[in-house]
Each structure stands twice: as C-alpha cells, then as structure tokens.
Amino acid sequence: MTRVKSRGCEAEKNVRHEYDFQRIGEHFRLPGKVIRSERMPSGNINKTYRVTYRMDDGTNKSYLFQKVNTYVFKNPAEVMENIDRITGHIYKKRDGRNALHFHHTVEGKNYYSEEGNEFFWRVRNYFDSVTFDVCNDVQILYLAGVAFGEFQRDLRDFDASLLHETIKDFHNTKKRLETLFKDAKEDEYGRADTVREELTYIAGVRDKACTLIDMLEKGQLPLRVTHNDTKINNVLFEVDGSSPLTVIDLDTVMPGLVAYDFGDAIRFSANTAAEDEKDLSQISMDLEQFKAFTDGFLSELRGSLTEKEVDTLALGAFCITVELAARFLDDYLTGDKYFKTLYPEHNLVRTRAQLTLAKDMEGKLKKMREIVLQCYSGDGI
Ligand code: GN1
Ligand code: MG
C-alpha cells in the first residue's frame, strides 16, 4: 500500500513572508532570533507558519504560528478560551503526553491581536511529525481512527456548557441547505445557472441529508462534545508514521453528533482521491479504507454509543459530504469569501468532487452500515 504524505509537511522553505514574526513572537516572550519561516499550505481557513528560532545556546527551536481567520471566526477570543479549556482537559487525561501547548502573552492571553481583530495570532509548540492527505495505507487509517476515537472519548466528561459556539450552526445541515437555496435564488454573482445540475442533485437528496439533524431535533440522537473537523490531516503522526501523536485544529470543538465526526473523517480519508480532485473518475469511496478507519475509531468507543448512534454512523458520512458540497457551492455562489481558493473555480471543483463522492456513498450505504456493525461488535479486526 502506498501512502501520500500531506502537502502540509512540505513547507515552502525560506520564502519571505509579509509578517514580522520576530515582533509577533516578542509578544509571546519567545527567546532567540528568528532564522527561518515557512508557510504550511494545508488548511482552508487560517494561515499557518513554522517559525524557527536560533537560541542563545546555538540550538534551533521551532514554533507553529497561526493567523486566525477572523472573517470565519467572528469572535476569535472565544475560540481561544475554548482551546484553553480543551487542551487543559486533554492534558490531564493524557498526563501531558504530546500535549498541544499555546503560549501566553505578557498580559496572560493565549493570543495576540491588533487592529480590531484582523491581526490575530496564536503560537503553539511545533511537533516533528507527518500528516496525510490522500492515503490508502490501511494501517495509517486505522491509527487515525484510533486518534479521533480517543479524542472523542477523552472529551466524554468535558462540561459542554463551558464551550462557546465558535461558528453558529456549524454542522446544521438543514440550515446549510436553506442558505444554499436562498443564495442560489438571490444569485448575486450570476453563477447559479452554471450549477443547476448540482443544485438539483442536492435538492433531491435534501431530506436524506438532513436525517440526522431531524433525529437530533426529535431527541433521538445525543449531542456530545465533538471535534467537528476530523480530516485525517488533523492527526499528527510520528515522522515514520508508526503512531499518532495528537489531534490538532481545535477551533470548532463544540457540541455535535458523533456521526458527523466519524462521517467527516470518512469523507476525507476513505475517498480514493483528493477533496478537490478535478478528474471525477478518480473519486470513489473505498470500502477497505472505510473499514480500516471505522475499526480504529470504534475500537475506542465500543460500548459507549447508543444503538441509534451506531446505526446512523454510515449515513453521517453521506450527510456531511452533501453538507460540505453545499458549503463549497454556497461560497462559489456568494463570491468565494469563506474558503481559501487557489484558482477561480476552486470551490466549484470542490463541490463537484464532494457530490461525486456522495453519489458513490449512496450506493454503498448498506455495505457501510454492515461494516460499522461488525466493527462495533468487535468482529471487524
Ligand atoms: C475547513 O481549514 P480546514 O481545512 O481545517 C473547514 C471545514 C471543512 C474543510 C474542508 C472552520 O477546514 O469545515 O470541512 O475546510 N473549517 C471551517 O476542507 O469552516
Ligand atoms: Mg479546521
């Protein structure tokens, strides 16, 4: 099996950036002199850099600097308050092992901001690690499943009332689809006519894609504290890929559905192609990859999910895939303001890729559900 390392770990070396990292670092009381900064190209929202310092004793030390996207996160201080609490909770659970540590400023804040909130920075410890984007190595997928399952388990006793809702209705599929159809009708950028086929498909599967939100509203599924952005490149692995180190990207940890955490990971990791693949014939949901992640995830959660939760995990993958397609399409229709795009049609390409995957999943749901039940009962390994 081959695996493809993330673009995220192949940072652009020695590129000059528009930011004065030395000055930003001073606010966090970082000692030493900045000798290198590299942009990490992964992530569709925030800007991330590895910044390396030369210390007084001649050794080098790297940090992860992140400029938070305050168009997306309207109240970034609340995001950082959540992160403080979550990292503290996980630190205790894991005795500090591979813990994320966010540095504090002179004023005792875990961020530094200027100009309203537009210049909003945070700094955390850097891990020598690898991440995976497109990956068909079932062992890696199994381990990514373990990491997210463990994360979910670690947060079981976290008091959800302490968390701010960092993005309102983030995974409310119903609202996401309502917004899409409203924006398509308004059609401010005159693009709706070019995406009729996509809109028709989404309208056709609307009820099915909203099944889990319906069940949540009826009290048939529990809200738990979930990660809400479980792409497997949010799991850092040891450099040799032998084991997961930690789960990153805690911006959207909020109450949510386990099936959406599970489903989002499947959407990303069991896809045979990249999230934004242009050649639609490359895209499908691989059942072996599906099984590997599922096995790992459920090995950590066996006995702790309700029957309905287990029963709806597979469908969760379909729902969140349609939801993300709707979000990409909505961003395309409203002028590409939310997701970073690398070229003008990027959001449209992403939409088509996600819808191709959703269609493929639709035909495989029965089999996916069987695999889930098998793994949950422990027969999957
Ligand atoms: C965004 O920035 P990144 O890549 O961690 C988005 C997720 C999407 C993802 C799709 C806050 O995550 O919801 O699933 O892009 N995050 C936010 O790649 O909207
Ligand atoms: Mg994210």
Coordinates of C-alpha atoms and ligand atoms in Angstrom, one line a residue:
M1 CA 0.0 0.0 0.0
T2 CA 1.3 3.5 -0.8
R3 CA 0.6 6.5 1.3
V4 CA 0.8 10.0 0.3
K5 CA 2.1 12.5 2.7
S6 CA 0.4 15.7 3.2
R7 CA 1.4 18.8 1.3
G8 CA 1.2 20.3 4.8
C9 CA 4.6 18.9 5.9
E10 CA 6.3 20.0 2.7
A11 CA 6.5 23.6 3.7
E12 CA 7.9 26.2 1.3
K13 CA 11.4 26.8 2.5
N14 CA 13.0 30.2 3.0
V15 CA 10.2 32.2 1.4
R16 CA 9.9 35.8 2.5
H17 CA 6.6 36.5 4.2
E18 CA 4.6 39.6 4.8
Y19 CA 4.7 39.2 8.6
D20 CA 7.3 40.2 11.1
F21 CA 7.5 37.0 13.1
Q22 CA 10.2 38.3 15.4
R23 CA 8.0 41.1 16.5
I24 CA 4.9 38.9 16.9
G25 CA 7.0 36.4 18.8
E26 CA 8.1 39.1 21.2
H27 CA 4.5 39.5 22.4
F28 CA 4.6 35.8 23.4
R29 CA 8.0 36.3 25.1
L30 CA 9.7 33.9 22.8
P31 CA 13.5 33.9 23.3
G32 CA 16.1 33.9 20.5
K33 CA 16.2 35.2 16.9
V34 CA 14.0 34.1 14.0
I35 CA 16.2 32.5 11.4
R36 CA 13.5 30.9 9.1
S37 CA 9.8 30.9 8.4
E38 CA 7.9 28.5 6.2
R39 CA 4.2 28.7 5.2
M40 CA 2.3 25.5 5.7
P41 CA 0.0 25.2 2.8
S42 CA -2.6 22.9 4.4
G43 CA -5.9 24.2 5.9
N44 CA -8.6 26.2 4.1
I45 CA -9.2 28.8 6.7
N46 CA -6.3 30.0 8.9
K47 CA -2.7 30.9 7.7
T48 CA -0.1 28.7 9.3
Y49 CA 3.7 29.1 9.5
R50 CA 6.5 27.1 11.0
V51 CA 8.9 29.7 12.5
T52 CA 12.4 28.6 13.6
Y53 CA 14.5 30.5 16.2
R54 CA 18.2 30.3 16.9
M55 CA 18.6 30.2 20.6
D56 CA 21.4 31.8 22.7
D57 CA 23.0 28.4 23.2
G58 CA 23.2 27.9 19.4
T59 CA 20.4 25.3 19.1
N60 CA 17.3 25.8 16.9
K61 CA 13.7 25.7 18.1
S62 CA 10.5 25.8 16.0
Y63 CA 7.0 27.1 16.8
L64 CA 3.8 27.0 15.0
F65 CA 2.4 30.5 14.3
Q66 CA -1.1 30.8 13.2
K67 CA -3.0 33.9 11.9
V68 CA -6.6 33.2 12.8
N69 CA -9.2 33.9 10.0
T70 CA -11.5 36.4 11.7
Y71 CA -13.9 36.5 8.8
V72 CA -14.7 32.9 9.6
F73 CA -14.2 33.1 13.4
K74 CA -16.1 36.3 14.3
N75 CA -15.1 36.1 18.0
P76 CA -11.6 34.6 18.0
A77 CA -11.0 35.3 21.7
E78 CA -13.8 32.8 22.4
V79 CA -12.2 30.3 20.2
M80 CA -9.0 30.7 22.3
E81 CA -10.9 30.4 25.5
N82 CA -12.4 27.1 24.3
I83 CA -8.9 25.9 23.3
D84 CA -7.5 26.8 26.7
R85 CA -10.1 24.6 28.4
I86 CA -10.0 21.7 25.9
T87 CA -6.2 21.5 25.9
G88 CA -6.2 21.7 29.7
H89 CA -8.7 18.8 29.9
I90 CA -6.8 16.6 27.5
Y91 CA -3.5 17.4 29.2
K92 CA -4.8 15.9 32.4
K93 CA -6.3 12.8 30.6
R94 CA -3.0 12.0 28.9
D95 CA -0.6 13.1 31.6
G96 CA 0.7 15.8 29.3
R97 CA 1.8 13.3 26.7
N98 CA 2.2 15.0 23.3
A99 CA 0.1 17.9 24.5
L100 CA -0.6 21.0 22.5
H101 CA 0.7 24.0 24.3
F102 CA -0.4 27.5 23.4
H103 CA 2.0 30.3 24.5
H104 CA 0.8 33.2 26.6
T105 CA 1.5 36.9 26.1
V106 CA 2.8 39.3 28.7
E107 CA -0.9 40.1 29.5
G108 CA -1.6 36.4 30.1
K109 CA -3.6 35.8 27.0
N110 CA -3.1 32.8 24.6
Y111 CA -3.3 35.1 21.6
Y112 CA -2.1 38.5 20.4
S113 CA -4.3 40.8 18.5
E114 CA -4.2 44.3 16.9
E115 CA -6.3 46.4 14.6
G116 CA -9.7 45.3 16.0
N117 CA -9.3 41.6 15.4
E118 CA -7.9 41.5 11.9
F119 CA -4.4 40.8 13.1
F120 CA -5.0 37.9 15.4
W121 CA -2.1 35.5 16.2
R122 CA -1.5 32.4 18.3
V123 CA 1.6 30.4 18.8
R124 CA 1.9 26.7 19.9
N125 CA 4.6 24.1 20.2
Y126 CA 5.8 22.6 17.0
F127 CA 5.9 18.8 16.5
D128 CA 8.3 17.0 14.2
S129 CA 5.6 15.0 12.6
V130 CA 3.9 14.0 9.3
T131 CA 0.3 14.3 8.3
F132 CA -1.6 12.5 5.5
D133 CA -4.0 13.9 2.9
V134 CA -4.8 11.2 0.3
C135 CA -3.8 8.0 2.0
N136 CA -4.6 4.4 1.1
D137 CA -2.5 2.8 3.8
V138 CA -5.0 0.9 5.9
Q139 CA -2.7 0.9 8.9
I140 CA -2.4 4.7 8.9
L141 CA -6.2 5.0 8.5
Y142 CA -6.8 2.6 11.4
L143 CA -4.5 4.7 13.6
A144 CA -6.2 7.9 12.5
G145 CA -9.5 6.3 13.6
V146 CA -7.9 5.4 17.0
A147 CA -6.8 9.0 17.4
F148 CA -10.2 10.6 16.7
G149 CA -12.0 7.9 18.8
E150 CA -9.6 8.5 21.7
F151 CA -10.2 12.3 21.3
Q152 CA -13.9 11.7 21.4
R153 CA -13.5 9.5 24.5
D154 CA -11.3 12.0 26.2
L155 CA -13.9 14.7 25.9
R156 CA -16.8 12.5 27.3
D157 CA -16.7 14.1 30.7
F158 CA -16.0 17.6 29.4
D159 CA -18.7 20.0 30.5
A160 CA -20.2 21.2 27.2
S161 CA -21.8 24.3 28.8
L162 CA -18.3 25.7 29.2
L163 CA -17.8 25.9 25.4
H164 CA -18.6 28.9 23.2
E165 CA -20.3 28.1 19.9
T166 CA -17.5 29.4 17.7
I167 CA -19.5 29.2 14.5
K168 CA -23.2 29.2 14.9
D169 CA -25.0 26.2 13.4
F170 CA -21.7 24.9 12.0
H171 CA -22.9 21.4 11.2
N172 CA -26.6 22.1 11.0
T173 CA -27.1 20.6 7.6
K174 CA -30.7 21.9 7.4
K175 CA -29.6 25.4 7.8
R176 CA -26.7 25.0 5.4
L177 CA -29.0 23.8 2.7
E178 CA -31.6 26.5 3.4
T179 CA -28.8 29.1 3.0
L180 CA -27.6 27.5 -0.2
F181 CA -31.0 27.6 -1.9
K182 CA -31.6 31.1 -0.7
D183 CA -28.3 32.3 -2.1
A184 CA -28.9 30.5 -5.3
K185 CA -32.2 32.3 -5.7
E186 CA -30.6 35.7 -5.0
D187 CA -27.7 34.8 -7.3
E188 CA -25.7 37.9 -6.5
Y189 CA -22.7 36.9 -8.7
G190 CA -24.8 35.5 -11.6
R191 CA -23.4 32.0 -11.3
A192 CA -26.5 30.0 -10.4
D193 CA -27.3 29.0 -14.0
T194 CA -23.9 27.2 -14.3
V195 CA -24.6 25.0 -11.3
R196 CA -28.3 23.9 -11.9
E197 CA -27.3 20.2 -12.1
E198 CA -25.5 20.4 -8.7
L199 CA -28.5 22.3 -7.1
T200 CA -30.9 19.7 -8.5
Y201 CA -29.0 16.8 -7.0
I202 CA -28.8 18.5 -3.6
A203 CA -32.5 19.3 -3.7
G204 CA -33.2 15.7 -4.5
V205 CA -31.3 14.3 -1.5
R206 CA -32.2 17.1 0.9
D207 CA -34.4 15.0 3.2
K208 CA -31.9 12.2 3.3
A209 CA -29.0 14.5 4.0
C210 CA -31.0 16.1 6.9
T211 CA -32.0 12.8 8.5
L212 CA -29.5 13.1 11.4
I213 CA -30.4 16.7 12.2
D214 CA -34.1 15.7 12.2
M215 CA -33.3 12.9 14.6
L216 CA -31.3 15.3 16.8
E217 CA -34.2 17.7 16.9
K218 CA -36.5 14.9 18.0
G219 CA -34.2 13.9 20.7
Q220 CA -33.3 10.6 19.1
L221 CA -29.6 11.3 19.0
P222 CA -27.4 12.8 21.8
L223 CA -25.3 15.9 21.5
R224 CA -21.7 15.2 22.6
V225 CA -18.6 17.3 22.6
T226 CA -17.1 16.7 19.2
H227 CA -14.1 17.9 17.1
N228 CA -16.2 18.9 14.1
D229 CA -13.3 19.0 11.6
T230 CA -11.9 15.4 11.5
K231 CA -9.9 15.4 8.3
I232 CA -7.2 12.9 8.9
N233 CA -4.6 15.6 8.2
N234 CA -5.7 16.9 11.6
V235 CA -3.9 14.0 13.2
L236 CA -0.2 14.4 13.6
F237 CA 1.8 11.2 13.3
E238 CA 5.3 10.3 14.3
V239 CA 7.7 11.0 11.4
D240 CA 7.9 7.3 10.5
G241 CA 4.0 7.1 10.6
S242 CA 4.2 4.4 13.3
S243 CA 1.8 6.0 15.7
P244 CA -0.4 9.1 16.1
L245 CA 0.9 11.9 18.3
T246 CA -2.0 14.2 18.7
V247 CA -5.2 15.6 17.2
I248 CA -4.9 19.3 16.2
D249 CA -7.2 22.1 14.9
L250 CA -9.5 22.6 17.9
D251 CA -11.2 25.7 16.6
T252 CA -14.5 24.0 16.1
V253 CA -14.7 21.7 19.1
M254 CA -18.3 22.2 20.1
P255 CA -21.4 20.1 20.9
G256 CA -22.2 17.9 17.9
L257 CA -23.0 14.5 16.5
V258 CA -20.5 11.6 16.8
A259 CA -21.8 10.5 13.3
Y260 CA -20.6 13.8 11.9
D261 CA -17.1 13.4 13.3
F262 CA -17.0 9.9 12.0
G263 CA -18.5 10.9 8.7
D264 CA -16.2 13.8 8.1
A265 CA -13.2 11.6 8.6
I266 CA -14.6 9.0 6.2
R267 CA -15.5 11.7 3.7
F268 CA -11.8 12.7 3.6
S269 CA -9.9 9.5 4.3
A270 CA -11.9 6.8 2.5
N271 CA -12.0 8.9 -0.7
T272 CA -9.7 7.4 -3.3
A273 CA -8.8 11.0 -4.4
A274 CA -8.2 14.4 -3.0
E275 CA -11.0 16.6 -1.7
D276 CA -10.6 18.9 -4.7
E277 CA -9.9 16.3 -7.4
K278 CA -10.8 17.6 -10.9
D279 CA -10.9 14.2 -12.6
L280 CA -14.2 12.9 -11.2
S281 CA -13.4 9.4 -12.4
Q282 CA -10.7 9.2 -9.8
I283 CA -13.2 9.7 -6.9
S284 CA -14.9 6.9 -5.0
M285 CA -15.4 5.6 -1.5
D286 CA -13.1 2.7 -0.9
L287 CA -14.6 0.1 1.4
E288 CA -11.3 -1.3 2.7
Q289 CA -10.2 2.2 3.7
F290 CA -13.7 2.8 5.2
K291 CA -13.3 -0.4 7.3
A292 CA -9.8 0.5 8.5
F293 CA -10.8 3.9 9.9
T294 CA -14.1 2.5 11.3
D295 CA -12.2 -0.3 13.1
G296 CA -9.8 2.2 14.7
F297 CA -12.5 4.7 15.7
L298 CA -14.9 2.2 17.1
S299 CA -12.2 0.3 19.0
E300 CA -12.1 3.3 21.3
L301 CA -15.8 3.8 21.6
R302 CA -17.1 0.2 21.9
G303 CA -20.0 0.0 24.3
S304 CA -20.3 3.8 24.7
L305 CA -22.6 4.8 21.9
T306 CA -26.4 4.4 21.7
E307 CA -27.9 1.9 19.3
K308 CA -29.2 4.7 17.1
E309 CA -25.8 6.4 17.1
V310 CA -24.2 3.3 15.8
D311 CA -27.0 2.8 13.3
T312 CA -26.6 6.2 11.8
L313 CA -22.7 6.4 11.6
A314 CA -22.6 5.4 7.9
L315 CA -25.4 7.7 7.0
G316 CA -23.5 10.5 8.8
A317 CA -20.7 10.2 6.1
F318 CA -23.2 10.8 3.4
C319 CA -24.9 13.7 5.2
I320 CA -21.7 15.6 6.0
T321 CA -20.4 15.1 2.4
V322 CA -23.6 16.7 1.0
E323 CA -23.3 19.4 3.6
L324 CA -19.8 20.3 2.7
A325 CA -20.7 20.2 -1.0
A326 CA -23.4 22.7 -0.2
R327 CA -21.0 24.9 1.7
F328 CA -18.4 24.9 -1.1
L329 CA -21.2 25.6 -3.6
D330 CA -22.7 28.4 -1.5
D331 CA -19.2 30.0 -1.2
Y332 CA -18.9 29.8 -5.0
L333 CA -22.3 31.5 -5.5
T334 CA -21.6 34.2 -3.0
G335 CA -18.1 35.3 -4.3
D336 CA -15.6 32.9 -2.7
K337 CA -15.2 34.7 0.6
Y338 CA -15.0 31.9 3.1
F339 CA -12.7 29.2 1.9
K340 CA -9.2 29.9 0.6
T341 CA -9.2 29.2 -3.1
L342 CA -6.2 28.6 -5.3
Y343 CA -7.9 29.4 -8.6
P344 CA -11.2 31.0 -9.6
E345 CA -13.3 27.8 -10.0
H346 CA -11.8 26.0 -7.0
N347 CA -15.0 26.0 -4.9
L348 CA -16.9 24.6 -7.9
V349 CA -14.3 21.9 -8.4
R350 CA -14.6 21.0 -4.7
T351 CA -18.4 20.9 -4.9
R352 CA -18.3 18.5 -7.9
A353 CA -15.7 16.3 -6.2
Q354 CA -17.8 16.1 -3.0
L355 CA -21.1 15.4 -4.9
T356 CA -19.4 12.6 -6.9
L357 CA -18.3 11.1 -3.6
A358 CA -21.7 11.5 -2.1
K359 CA -23.3 9.7 -5.0
D360 CA -20.8 6.8 -4.7
M361 CA -21.5 6.6 -1.0
E362 CA -25.3 6.4 -1.6
G363 CA -24.9 3.2 -3.4
K364 CA -22.6 1.7 -0.7
L365 CA -24.5 2.8 2.4
K366 CA -25.9 -0.7 3.1
K367 CA -22.5 -2.3 3.0
M368 CA -21.0 0.6 5.1
R369 CA -23.6 0.1 7.7
E370 CA -22.8 -3.6 7.9
I371 CA -19.1 -2.9 8.3
V372 CA -19.9 -0.4 11.1
L373 CA -22.0 -3.0 13.0
Q374 CA -19.3 -5.6 12.5
C375 CA -16.5 -3.3 13.8
Y376 CA -18.6 -2.0 16.7
S377 CA -19.3 -5.6 17.9
G378 CA -15.5 -6.2 17.7
D379 CA -15.7 -8.7 14.8
G380 CA -14.1 -6.3 12.3
I381 CA -10.5 -6.8 13.3
Ligands
GN1_1 C1 -12.1 23.9 6.6 O1 -9.3 24.9 7.4 P1 -9.6 23.5 7.5 O2 -9.0 22.8 6.3 O3 -9.1 22.9 8.8 C2 -13.4 24.0 7.3 C3 -14.0 22.6 7.4 C4 -14.1 21.9 6.1 C5 -12.7 21.9 5.5 C6 -12.8 21.2 4.1 C7 -13.8 26.3 10.2 O4 -11.2 23.3 7.4 O5 -15.3 22.7 8.0 O6 -14.6 20.6 6.3 O7 -12.2 23.2 5.3 N1 -13.3 24.6 8.5 C8 -14.1 25.7 8.9 O8 -11.5 21.0 3.6 O9 -15.0 26.1 8.2
MG2 MG -10.1 23.3 10.6

